[in-house]
Amino acid sequence: MIETIFSPDGFDTTGAGPLYLQLQRRIADAVAAGRLSPGDSLPPERDMAALTGLSRVTIRKAVEGLVTQGHLVQKRGSGTFVAPRVERMEQALSLLTSFTEDMARRGKAVDSLWLSRRIDGPAPEEVMGLGLRAGERIARLERVRRSDGVPLAIERAALPLSVLDAPEEVTGSLYAVLQARGMRPVRAVQRITAANLGERDADLLGVAPGAAGLKIERIGYLANGRAVEFTRSIYRGDAYDFAVELKIADNEGTMP
Ligand code: 16G
């Protein structure tokens, strides 16, 4: 199989595009056709060069591109592998749900890899977003959210201590803890921007540095308008789709 994918035959030097792109297409096609499966390892660079007759520089360029696109992953010391398959999930934007609820609806198991759970001083944007008084401290929760073991997002939440004074009590769903305290947000404002993942976040999400991500900021409010949650998340761009339902405006504001 590897011999066919890396066979020296079939490279076109007469205008079918650069050789590294032709090799990338071959590998990507083999993954799409199931001839290479998630987790399969690729031969070392020098073997790929020997099999294809291409230079090691060309092989490296092809592999680097496929890593950036998320088709391959490189593990230091152990080689290059076909990336695990992630299912793209569609998430309605108009519903104020929790990660745990979203995944339960899809029949997926969730768990979190905790990065931090502590009481901390707020960043200036957290003071603004949560409307904190001078000197007020916050509960800070940082975790990698996983669905069926696949990391989907990194969430960094800040909550006033009057809402959550013991961050270590949150072991599963934050919204379930807030609900039990009568503090679950009923309204939220969310801002979504595109971002390329930095090295640390990419590593935590198991993708290549520079891969596409979605940065989401959510400020959640109680019915009385009090802000209870300021959460900054970064979602894997290859795993999440946010869908919004649009309705035509009512008569007010339309042309006579
Ligand atoms: C969602 C929210 C996040 C909230 C979390 C609670 C987005 C972008 N973010 O992930 O703001 O803190 O749910 O989830 O939707 P949990 O109750 O499962 O901890």
PDB file of C-alpha atoms and ligand atoms in Angstrom:
ATOM      1  CA  MET A   1       0.000   0.000   0.000  1.00  0.00           C
ATOM      2  CA  ILE A   2       2.704   2.462   1.092  1.00  0.00           C
ATOM      3  CA  GLU A   3       4.663   1.430  -2.014  1.00  0.00           C
ATOM      4  CA  THR A   4       1.728   2.379  -4.274  1.00  0.00           C
ATOM      5  CA  ILE A   5       1.144   5.722  -2.580  1.00  0.00           C
ATOM      6  CA  PHE A   6       4.824   6.575  -2.760  1.00  0.00           C
ATOM      7  CA  SER A   7       5.512   5.009  -6.140  1.00  0.00           C
ATOM      8  CA  PRO A   8       7.859   7.047  -8.373  1.00  0.00           C
ATOM      9  CA  ASP A   9       5.362   6.698 -11.248  1.00  0.00           C
ATOM     10  CA  GLY A  10       2.810   9.310 -12.018  1.00  0.00           C
ATOM     11  CA  PHE A  11       4.568  12.524 -10.985  1.00  0.00           C
ATOM     12  CA  ASP A  12       4.089  15.050 -13.730  1.00  0.00           C
ATOM     13  CA  THR A  13       6.977  17.406 -14.347  1.00  0.00           C
ATOM     14  CA  THR A  14       5.329  19.092 -17.291  1.00  0.00           C
ATOM     15  CA  GLY A  15       2.995  21.585 -15.683  1.00  0.00           C
ATOM     16  CA  ALA A  16       0.731  19.702 -13.259  1.00  0.00           C
ATOM     17  CA  GLY A  17       1.912  21.991 -10.484  1.00  0.00           C
ATOM     18  CA  PRO A  18       4.822  21.757  -8.075  1.00  0.00           C
ATOM     19  CA  LEU A  19       5.909  18.254  -7.084  1.00  0.00           C
ATOM     20  CA  TYR A  20       5.267  18.819  -3.370  1.00  0.00           C
ATOM     21  CA  LEU A  21       1.624  19.684  -4.184  1.00  0.00           C
ATOM     22  CA  GLN A  22       1.291  16.552  -6.314  1.00  0.00           C
ATOM     23  CA  LEU A  23       2.604  14.464  -3.425  1.00  0.00           C
ATOM     24  CA  GLN A  24       0.265  16.227  -0.987  1.00  0.00           C
ATOM     25  CA  ARG A  25      -2.678  15.432  -3.257  1.00  0.00           C
ATOM     26  CA  ARG A  26      -1.681  11.771  -3.399  1.00  0.00           C
ATOM     27  CA  ILE A  27      -1.453  11.472   0.376  1.00  0.00           C
ATOM     28  CA  ALA A  28      -4.689  13.433   0.961  1.00  0.00           C
ATOM     29  CA  ASP A  29      -6.478  11.262  -1.655  1.00  0.00           C
ATOM     30  CA  ALA A  30      -5.195   8.080   0.024  1.00  0.00           C
ATOM     31  CA  VAL A  31      -6.606   9.316   3.360  1.00  0.00           C
ATOM     32  CA  ALA A  32      -9.934  10.286   1.763  1.00  0.00           C
ATOM     33  CA  ALA A  33     -10.202   6.907   0.023  1.00  0.00           C
ATOM     34  CA  GLY A  34      -9.407   5.018   3.238  1.00  0.00           C
ATOM     35  CA  ARG A  35      -6.136   3.602   1.871  1.00  0.00           C
ATOM     36  CA  LEU A  36      -4.480   5.368   4.789  1.00  0.00           C
ATOM     37  CA  SER A  37      -6.396   5.358   8.068  1.00  0.00           C
ATOM     38  CA  PRO A  38      -6.265   7.695  11.067  1.00  0.00           C
ATOM     39  CA  GLY A  39      -3.285   6.733  13.204  1.00  0.00           C
ATOM     40  CA  ASP A  40      -1.340   5.032  10.371  1.00  0.00           C
ATOM     41  CA  SER A  41       2.296   6.021  10.350  1.00  0.00           C
ATOM     42  CA  LEU A  42       4.096   7.353   7.287  1.00  0.00           C
ATOM     43  CA  PRO A  43       7.604   6.191   6.394  1.00  0.00           C
ATOM     44  CA  PRO A  44      10.503   8.376   7.527  1.00  0.00           C
ATOM     45  CA  GLU A  45      11.353  11.296   5.250  1.00  0.00           C
ATOM     46  CA  ARG A  46      14.397   9.577   3.772  1.00  0.00           C
ATOM     47  CA  ASP A  47      12.355   6.451   2.874  1.00  0.00           C
ATOM     48  CA  MET A  48       9.649   8.560   1.241  1.00  0.00           C
ATOM     49  CA  ALA A  49      12.372  10.279  -0.765  1.00  0.00           C
ATOM     50  CA  ALA A  50      13.873   6.949  -1.815  1.00  0.00           C
ATOM     51  CA  LEU A  51      10.489   5.460  -2.779  1.00  0.00           C
ATOM     52  CA  THR A  52       9.252   8.449  -4.770  1.00  0.00           C
ATOM     53  CA  GLY A  53      12.545   9.610  -6.188  1.00  0.00           C
ATOM     54  CA  LEU A  54      11.704  13.140  -4.963  1.00  0.00           C
ATOM     55  CA  SER A  55      14.132  15.252  -2.957  1.00  0.00           C
ATOM     56  CA  ARG A  56      13.933  15.344   0.831  1.00  0.00           C
ATOM     57  CA  VAL A  57      13.207  19.088   0.618  1.00  0.00           C
ATOM     58  CA  THR A  58      10.120  18.338  -1.526  1.00  0.00           C
ATOM     59  CA  ILE A  59       8.991  15.584   0.858  1.00  0.00           C
ATOM     60  CA  ARG A  60       9.433  17.888   3.869  1.00  0.00           C
ATOM     61  CA  LYS A  61       7.465  20.688   2.211  1.00  0.00           C
ATOM     62  CA  ALA A  62       4.612  18.317   1.335  1.00  0.00           C
ATOM     63  CA  VAL A  63       4.463  16.875   4.845  1.00  0.00           C
ATOM     64  CA  GLU A  64       4.641  20.287   6.528  1.00  0.00           C
ATOM     65  CA  GLY A  65       1.721  21.516   4.417  1.00  0.00           C
ATOM     66  CA  LEU A  66      -0.399  18.476   5.282  1.00  0.00           C
ATOM     67  CA  VAL A  67       0.399  18.944   8.977  1.00  0.00           C
ATOM     68  CA  THR A  68      -0.724  22.585   8.797  1.00  0.00           C
ATOM     69  CA  GLN A  69      -3.929  21.545   7.017  1.00  0.00           C
ATOM     70  CA  GLY A  70      -4.604  18.978   9.749  1.00  0.00           C
ATOM     71  CA  HIS A  71      -4.324  15.835   7.568  1.00  0.00           C
ATOM     72  CA  LEU A  72      -1.158  14.642   9.314  1.00  0.00           C
ATOM     73  CA  VAL A  73       0.276  15.025  12.794  1.00  0.00           C
ATOM     74  CA  GLN A  74       3.908  14.903  13.785  1.00  0.00           C
ATOM     75  CA  LYS A  75       4.932  13.512  17.136  1.00  0.00           C
ATOM     76  CA  ARG A  76       8.356  14.433  18.291  1.00  0.00           C
ATOM     77  CA  GLY A  77      10.653  11.406  18.287  1.00  0.00           C
ATOM     78  CA  SER A  78       8.103   8.959  16.898  1.00  0.00           C
ATOM     79  CA  GLY A  79       7.268  10.163  13.383  1.00  0.00           C
ATOM     80  CA  THR A  80       4.424  11.316  11.173  1.00  0.00           C
ATOM     81  CA  PHE A  81       0.900   9.916  11.376  1.00  0.00           C
ATOM     82  CA  VAL A  82      -2.452  10.303   9.672  1.00  0.00           C
ATOM     83  CA  ALA A  83      -4.460  12.662  11.902  1.00  0.00           C
ATOM     84  CA  PRO A  84      -7.404  11.305  13.890  1.00  0.00           C
ATOM     85  CA  ARG A  85     -10.705  11.948  12.158  1.00  0.00           C
ATOM     86  CA  VAL A  86     -12.825  14.623  13.762  1.00  0.00           C
ATOM     87  CA  GLU A  87     -16.462  14.906  13.088  1.00  0.00           C
ATOM     88  CA  ARG A  88     -17.617  18.439  12.400  1.00  0.00           C
ATOM     89  CA  MET A  89     -20.356  19.466  14.799  1.00  0.00           C
ATOM     90  CA  GLU A  90     -22.998  22.026  14.129  1.00  0.00           C
ATOM     91  CA  GLN A  91     -24.003  24.227  17.012  1.00  0.00           C
ATOM     92  CA  ALA A  92     -27.032  26.511  17.028  1.00  0.00           C
ATOM     93  CA  LEU A  93     -26.020  29.977  18.110  1.00  0.00           C
ATOM     94  CA  SER A  94     -29.340  31.182  19.392  1.00  0.00           C
ATOM     95  CA  LEU A  95     -29.635  28.726  22.301  1.00  0.00           C
ATOM     96  CA  LEU A  96     -27.920  29.364  25.587  1.00  0.00           C
ATOM     97  CA  THR A  97     -26.713  25.868  26.376  1.00  0.00           C
ATOM     98  CA  SER A  98     -23.696  24.418  28.147  1.00  0.00           C
ATOM     99  CA  PHE A  99     -20.988  22.307  26.601  1.00  0.00           C
ATOM    100  CA  THR A 100     -22.178  19.306  28.637  1.00  0.00           C
ATOM    101  CA  GLU A 101     -25.745  19.713  27.348  1.00  0.00           C
ATOM    102  CA  ASP A 102     -24.600  20.219  23.748  1.00  0.00           C
ATOM    103  CA  MET A 103     -22.613  16.995  23.817  1.00  0.00           C
ATOM    104  CA  ALA A 104     -25.282  15.015  25.715  1.00  0.00           C
ATOM    105  CA  ARG A 105     -27.737  15.932  22.951  1.00  0.00           C
ATOM    106  CA  ARG A 106     -25.366  14.322  20.474  1.00  0.00           C
ATOM    107  CA  GLY A 107     -24.914  11.245  22.667  1.00  0.00           C
ATOM    108  CA  LYS A 108     -21.297  12.058  23.385  1.00  0.00           C
ATOM    109  CA  ALA A 109     -19.382  11.602  26.599  1.00  0.00           C
ATOM    110  CA  VAL A 110     -17.665  14.737  27.907  1.00  0.00           C
ATOM    111  CA  ASP A 111     -14.725  15.243  30.141  1.00  0.00           C
ATOM    112  CA  SER A 112     -12.417  18.110  30.958  1.00  0.00           C
ATOM    113  CA  LEU A 113      -8.715  18.318  31.322  1.00  0.00           C
ATOM    114  CA  TRP A 114      -8.326  20.923  34.064  1.00  0.00           C
ATOM    115  CA  LEU A 115      -5.577  23.474  33.542  1.00  0.00           C
ATOM    116  CA  SER A 116      -6.476  25.691  36.458  1.00  0.00           C
ATOM    117  CA  ARG A 117      -9.201  26.217  39.084  1.00  0.00           C
ATOM    118  CA  ARG A 118      -8.368  29.065  41.396  1.00  0.00           C
ATOM    119  CA  ILE A 119      -9.239  32.435  42.890  1.00  0.00           C
ATOM    120  CA  ASP A 120      -7.380  35.166  41.051  1.00  0.00           C
ATOM    121  CA  GLY A 121      -7.194  38.877  40.298  1.00  0.00           C
ATOM    122  CA  PRO A 122      -9.210  39.826  37.173  1.00  0.00           C
ATOM    123  CA  ALA A 123      -7.760  41.055  33.877  1.00  0.00           C
ATOM    124  CA  PRO A 124      -8.958  44.564  32.862  1.00  0.00           C
ATOM    125  CA  GLU A 125     -11.425  43.174  30.281  1.00  0.00           C
ATOM    126  CA  GLU A 126     -12.872  40.872  32.964  1.00  0.00           C
ATOM    127  CA  VAL A 127     -13.391  43.865  35.284  1.00  0.00           C
ATOM    128  CA  MET A 128     -15.249  45.584  32.447  1.00  0.00           C
ATOM    129  CA  GLY A 129     -17.188  42.560  31.221  1.00  0.00           C
ATOM    130  CA  LEU A 130     -18.332  41.470  34.681  1.00  0.00           C
ATOM    131  CA  GLY A 131     -18.790  44.995  36.039  1.00  0.00           C
ATOM    132  CA  LEU A 132     -16.504  44.259  39.022  1.00  0.00           C
ATOM    133  CA  ARG A 133     -15.770  46.730  41.804  1.00  0.00           C
ATOM    134  CA  ALA A 134     -12.175  47.844  42.432  1.00  0.00           C
ATOM    135  CA  GLY A 135     -10.245  45.078  44.180  1.00  0.00           C
ATOM    136  CA  GLU A 136     -12.936  42.423  43.589  1.00  0.00           C
ATOM    137  CA  ARG A 137     -11.485  38.981  42.853  1.00  0.00           C
ATOM    138  CA  ILE A 138     -12.776  36.223  40.599  1.00  0.00           C
ATOM    139  CA  ALA A 139     -12.998  32.435  40.318  1.00  0.00           C
ATOM    140  CA  ARG A 140     -10.934  31.304  37.350  1.00  0.00           C
ATOM    141  CA  LEU A 141     -11.606  28.016  35.583  1.00  0.00           C
ATOM    142  CA  GLU A 142      -9.450  26.874  32.675  1.00  0.00           C
ATOM    143  CA  ARG A 143      -9.945  23.567  30.950  1.00  0.00           C
ATOM    144  CA  VAL A 144      -9.709  21.617  27.726  1.00  0.00           C
ATOM    145  CA  ARG A 145     -13.187  20.353  26.843  1.00  0.00           C
ATOM    146  CA  ARG A 146     -13.279  16.930  25.258  1.00  0.00           C
ATOM    147  CA  SER A 147     -16.016  15.017  23.523  1.00  0.00           C
ATOM    148  CA  ASP A 148     -15.569  11.241  23.354  1.00  0.00           C
ATOM    149  CA  GLY A 149     -11.930  11.864  24.243  1.00  0.00           C
ATOM    150  CA  VAL A 150     -11.319  14.322  21.376  1.00  0.00           C
ATOM    151  CA  PRO A 151     -10.264  17.818  22.510  1.00  0.00           C
ATOM    152  CA  LEU A 152     -12.650  20.379  20.961  1.00  0.00           C
ATOM    153  CA  ALA A 153     -12.112  23.602  22.860  1.00  0.00           C
ATOM    154  CA  ILE A 154     -10.139  25.388  25.536  1.00  0.00           C
ATOM    155  CA  GLU A 155     -12.350  27.406  27.873  1.00  0.00           C
ATOM    156  CA  ARG A 156     -11.141  30.096  30.225  1.00  0.00           C
ATOM    157  CA  ALA A 157     -13.966  31.300  32.455  1.00  0.00           C
ATOM    158  CA  ALA A 158     -13.999  34.089  35.036  1.00  0.00           C
ATOM    159  CA  LEU A 159     -16.851  34.464  37.545  1.00  0.00           C
ATOM    160  CA  PRO A 160     -17.325  36.949  40.399  1.00  0.00           C
ATOM    161  CA  LEU A 161     -16.776  35.322  43.807  1.00  0.00           C
ATOM    162  CA  SER A 162     -20.331  36.333  44.712  1.00  0.00           C
ATOM    163  CA  VAL A 163     -21.420  33.862  42.012  1.00  0.00           C
ATOM    164  CA  LEU A 164     -18.847  31.136  42.640  1.00  0.00           C
ATOM    165  CA  ASP A 165     -16.631  31.362  45.716  1.00  0.00           C
ATOM    166  CA  ALA A 166     -15.214  27.827  45.637  1.00  0.00           C
ATOM    167  CA  PRO A 167     -13.949  27.104  42.083  1.00  0.00           C
ATOM    168  CA  GLU A 168     -12.679  23.652  43.109  1.00  0.00           C
ATOM    169  CA  GLU A 169     -16.328  22.612  43.574  1.00  0.00           C
ATOM    170  CA  VAL A 170     -16.766  22.610  39.803  1.00  0.00           C
ATOM    171  CA  THR A 171     -15.701  19.156  38.725  1.00  0.00           C
ATOM    172  CA  GLY A 172     -18.106  18.634  35.817  1.00  0.00           C
ATOM    173  CA  SER A 173     -20.650  21.067  34.405  1.00  0.00           C
ATOM    174  CA  LEU A 174     -20.210  24.706  35.431  1.00  0.00           C
ATOM    175  CA  TYR A 175     -23.795  25.509  34.436  1.00  0.00           C
ATOM    176  CA  ALA A 176     -25.099  22.681  36.637  1.00  0.00           C
ATOM    177  CA  VAL A 177     -23.249  24.219  39.628  1.00  0.00           C
ATOM    178  CA  LEU A 178     -24.597  27.681  38.756  1.00  0.00           C
ATOM    179  CA  GLN A 179     -28.109  26.281  38.317  1.00  0.00           C
ATOM    180  CA  ALA A 180     -27.971  24.708  41.795  1.00  0.00           C
ATOM    181  CA  ARG A 181     -27.078  28.166  43.172  1.00  0.00           C
ATOM    182  CA  GLY A 182     -29.816  29.916  41.200  1.00  0.00           C
ATOM    183  CA  MET A 183     -27.092  31.702  39.222  1.00  0.00           C
ATOM    184  CA  ARG A 184     -27.304  30.104  35.801  1.00  0.00           C
ATOM    185  CA  PRO A 185     -27.214  32.742  33.063  1.00  0.00           C
ATOM    186  CA  VAL A 186     -30.453  33.199  31.112  1.00  0.00           C
ATOM    187  CA  ARG A 187     -29.029  35.533  28.459  1.00  0.00           C
ATOM    188  CA  ALA A 188     -25.588  35.874  26.936  1.00  0.00           C
ATOM    189  CA  VAL A 189     -23.745  38.034  24.485  1.00  0.00           C
ATOM    190  CA  GLN A 190     -21.256  36.173  22.382  1.00  0.00           C
ATOM    191  CA  ARG A 191     -18.547  37.454  20.087  1.00  0.00           C
ATOM    192  CA  ILE A 192     -16.833  35.137  17.603  1.00  0.00           C
ATOM    193  CA  THR A 193     -13.613  35.872  15.748  1.00  0.00           C
ATOM    194  CA  ALA A 194     -11.254  33.812  13.640  1.00  0.00           C
ATOM    195  CA  ALA A 195      -7.840  33.043  15.064  1.00  0.00           C
ATOM    196  CA  ASN A 196      -4.803  30.987  14.261  1.00  0.00           C
ATOM    197  CA  LEU A 197      -3.852  28.780  17.167  1.00  0.00           C
ATOM    198  CA  GLY A 198      -0.680  29.601  19.051  1.00  0.00           C
ATOM    199  CA  GLU A 199       1.744  26.828  19.924  1.00  0.00           C
ATOM    200  CA  ARG A 200       0.416  26.100  23.423  1.00  0.00           C
ATOM    201  CA  ASP A 201      -3.277  26.089  22.481  1.00  0.00           C
ATOM    202  CA  ALA A 202      -2.551  24.014  19.359  1.00  0.00           C
ATOM    203  CA  ASP A 203      -0.691  21.503  21.468  1.00  0.00           C
ATOM    204  CA  LEU A 204      -3.585  21.281  23.966  1.00  0.00           C
ATOM    205  CA  LEU A 205      -6.057  20.722  21.102  1.00  0.00           C
ATOM    206  CA  GLY A 206      -3.835  18.237  19.273  1.00  0.00           C
ATOM    207  CA  VAL A 207      -3.532  20.270  16.062  1.00  0.00           C
ATOM    208  CA  ALA A 208      -0.636  21.967  14.289  1.00  0.00           C
ATOM    209  CA  PRO A 209       0.458  25.425  15.457  1.00  0.00           C
ATOM    210  CA  GLY A 210      -1.138  28.031  13.215  1.00  0.00           C
ATOM    211  CA  ALA A 211      -4.206  25.842  12.499  1.00  0.00           C
ATOM    212  CA  ALA A 212      -7.527  27.677  12.203  1.00  0.00           C
ATOM    213  CA  GLY A 213      -9.571  28.242  15.329  1.00  0.00           C
ATOM    214  CA  LEU A 214     -12.622  30.180  16.502  1.00  0.00           C
ATOM    215  CA  LYS A 215     -12.226  32.529  19.412  1.00  0.00           C
ATOM    216  CA  ILE A 216     -15.462  32.971  21.333  1.00  0.00           C
ATOM    217  CA  GLU A 217     -16.130  35.394  24.137  1.00  0.00           C
ATOM    218  CA  ARG A 218     -19.314  34.888  26.118  1.00  0.00           C
ATOM    219  CA  ILE A 219     -20.693  37.160  28.812  1.00  0.00           C
ATOM    220  CA  GLY A 220     -23.617  35.489  30.554  1.00  0.00           C
ATOM    221  CA  TYR A 221     -26.245  37.449  32.502  1.00  0.00           C
ATOM    222  CA  LEU A 222     -28.932  36.686  35.073  1.00  0.00           C
ATOM    223  CA  ALA A 223     -32.497  37.849  34.426  1.00  0.00           C
ATOM    224  CA  ASN A 224     -31.780  40.960  36.540  1.00  0.00           C
ATOM    225  CA  GLY A 225     -28.962  41.968  34.198  1.00  0.00           C
ATOM    226  CA  ARG A 226     -26.097  41.011  36.485  1.00  0.00           C
ATOM    227  CA  ALA A 227     -23.109  39.506  34.633  1.00  0.00           C
ATOM    228  CA  VAL A 228     -22.148  36.116  36.057  1.00  0.00           C
ATOM    229  CA  GLU A 229     -19.749  34.664  33.525  1.00  0.00           C
ATOM    230  CA  PHE A 230     -17.025  36.007  31.252  1.00  0.00           C
ATOM    231  CA  THR A 231     -15.649  33.097  29.258  1.00  0.00           C
ATOM    232  CA  ARG A 232     -13.068  33.118  26.547  1.00  0.00           C
ATOM    233  CA  SER A 233     -12.917  29.939  24.525  1.00  0.00           C
ATOM    234  CA  ILE A 234     -10.969  28.751  21.588  1.00  0.00           C
ATOM    235  CA  TYR A 235     -12.600  26.062  19.452  1.00  0.00           C
ATOM    236  CA  ARG A 236     -10.918  23.877  16.860  1.00  0.00           C
ATOM    237  CA  GLY A 237     -11.846  25.306  13.477  1.00  0.00           C
ATOM    238  CA  ASP A 238     -12.016  21.841  11.908  1.00  0.00           C
ATOM    239  CA  ALA A 239     -14.471  20.495  14.449  1.00  0.00           C
ATOM    240  CA  TYR A 240     -17.118  23.118  14.973  1.00  0.00           C
ATOM    241  CA  ASP A 241     -19.678  24.948  12.854  1.00  0.00           C
ATOM    242  CA  PHE A 242     -21.841  27.600  14.418  1.00  0.00           C
ATOM    243  CA  ALA A 243     -25.229  27.999  12.776  1.00  0.00           C
ATOM    244  CA  VAL A 244     -27.519  30.993  13.212  1.00  0.00           C
ATOM    245  CA  GLU A 245     -31.191  31.175  12.360  1.00  0.00           C
ATOM    246  CA  LEU A 246     -32.229  34.452  10.732  1.00  0.00           C
ATOM    247  CA  LYS A 247     -35.699  35.920  10.539  1.00  0.00           C
ATOM    248  CA  ILE A 248     -36.932  38.746   8.396  1.00  0.00           C
ATOM    249  CA  ALA A 249     -37.362  42.012  10.315  1.00  0.00           C
ATOM    250  CA  ASP A 250     -40.922  42.948  11.317  1.00  0.00           C
ATOM    251  CA  ASN A 251     -42.591  45.922   9.671  1.00  0.00           C
ATOM    252  CA  GLU A 252     -40.944  48.465  11.910  1.00  0.00           C
ATOM    253  CA  GLY A 253     -37.930  49.860  10.198  1.00  0.00           C
ATOM    254  CA  THR A 254     -38.855  48.668   6.718  1.00  0.00           C
ATOM    255  CA  MET A 255     -39.394  51.111   3.875  1.00  0.00           C
ATOM    256  CA  PRO A 256     -42.958  52.425   3.534  1.00  0.00           C
TER     257      PRO A 256
HETATM  258  C1  16G B   1     -20.243  26.544  26.805  1.00  0.00           C
HETATM  259  C2  16G B   1     -20.025  28.052  26.857  1.00  0.00           C
HETATM  260  C3  16G B   1     -19.281  28.500  28.062  1.00  0.00           C
HETATM  261  C4  16G B   1     -19.863  27.883  29.327  1.00  0.00           C
HETATM  262  C5  16G B   1     -19.884  26.387  29.200  1.00  0.00           C
HETATM  263  C6  16G B   1     -20.491  25.713  30.407  1.00  0.00           C
HETATM  264  C7  16G B   1     -19.718  28.546  24.435  1.00  0.00           C
HETATM  265  C8  16G B   1     -18.907  29.195  23.422  1.00  0.00           C
HETATM  266  N1  16G B   1     -19.306  28.576  25.698  1.00  0.00           N
HETATM  267  O1  16G B   1     -19.110  25.879  26.413  1.00  0.00           O
HETATM  268  O2  16G B   1     -19.376  29.910  28.142  1.00  0.00           O
HETATM  269  O3  16G B   1     -19.092  28.254  30.447  1.00  0.00           O
HETATM  270  O4  16G B   1     -20.655  26.028  28.064  1.00  0.00           O
HETATM  271  O5  16G B   1     -20.413  24.325  30.174  1.00  0.00           O
HETATM  272  O6  16G B   1     -20.737  28.012  24.112  1.00  0.00           O
HETATM  273  P1  16G B   1     -20.527  23.229  31.282  1.00  0.00           P
HETATM  274  O7  16G B   1     -21.770  23.507  32.059  1.00  0.00           O
HETATM  275  O8  16G B   1     -20.529  21.946  30.547  1.00  0.00           O
HETATM  276  O9  16G B   1     -19.315  23.373  32.195  1.00  0.00           O
END
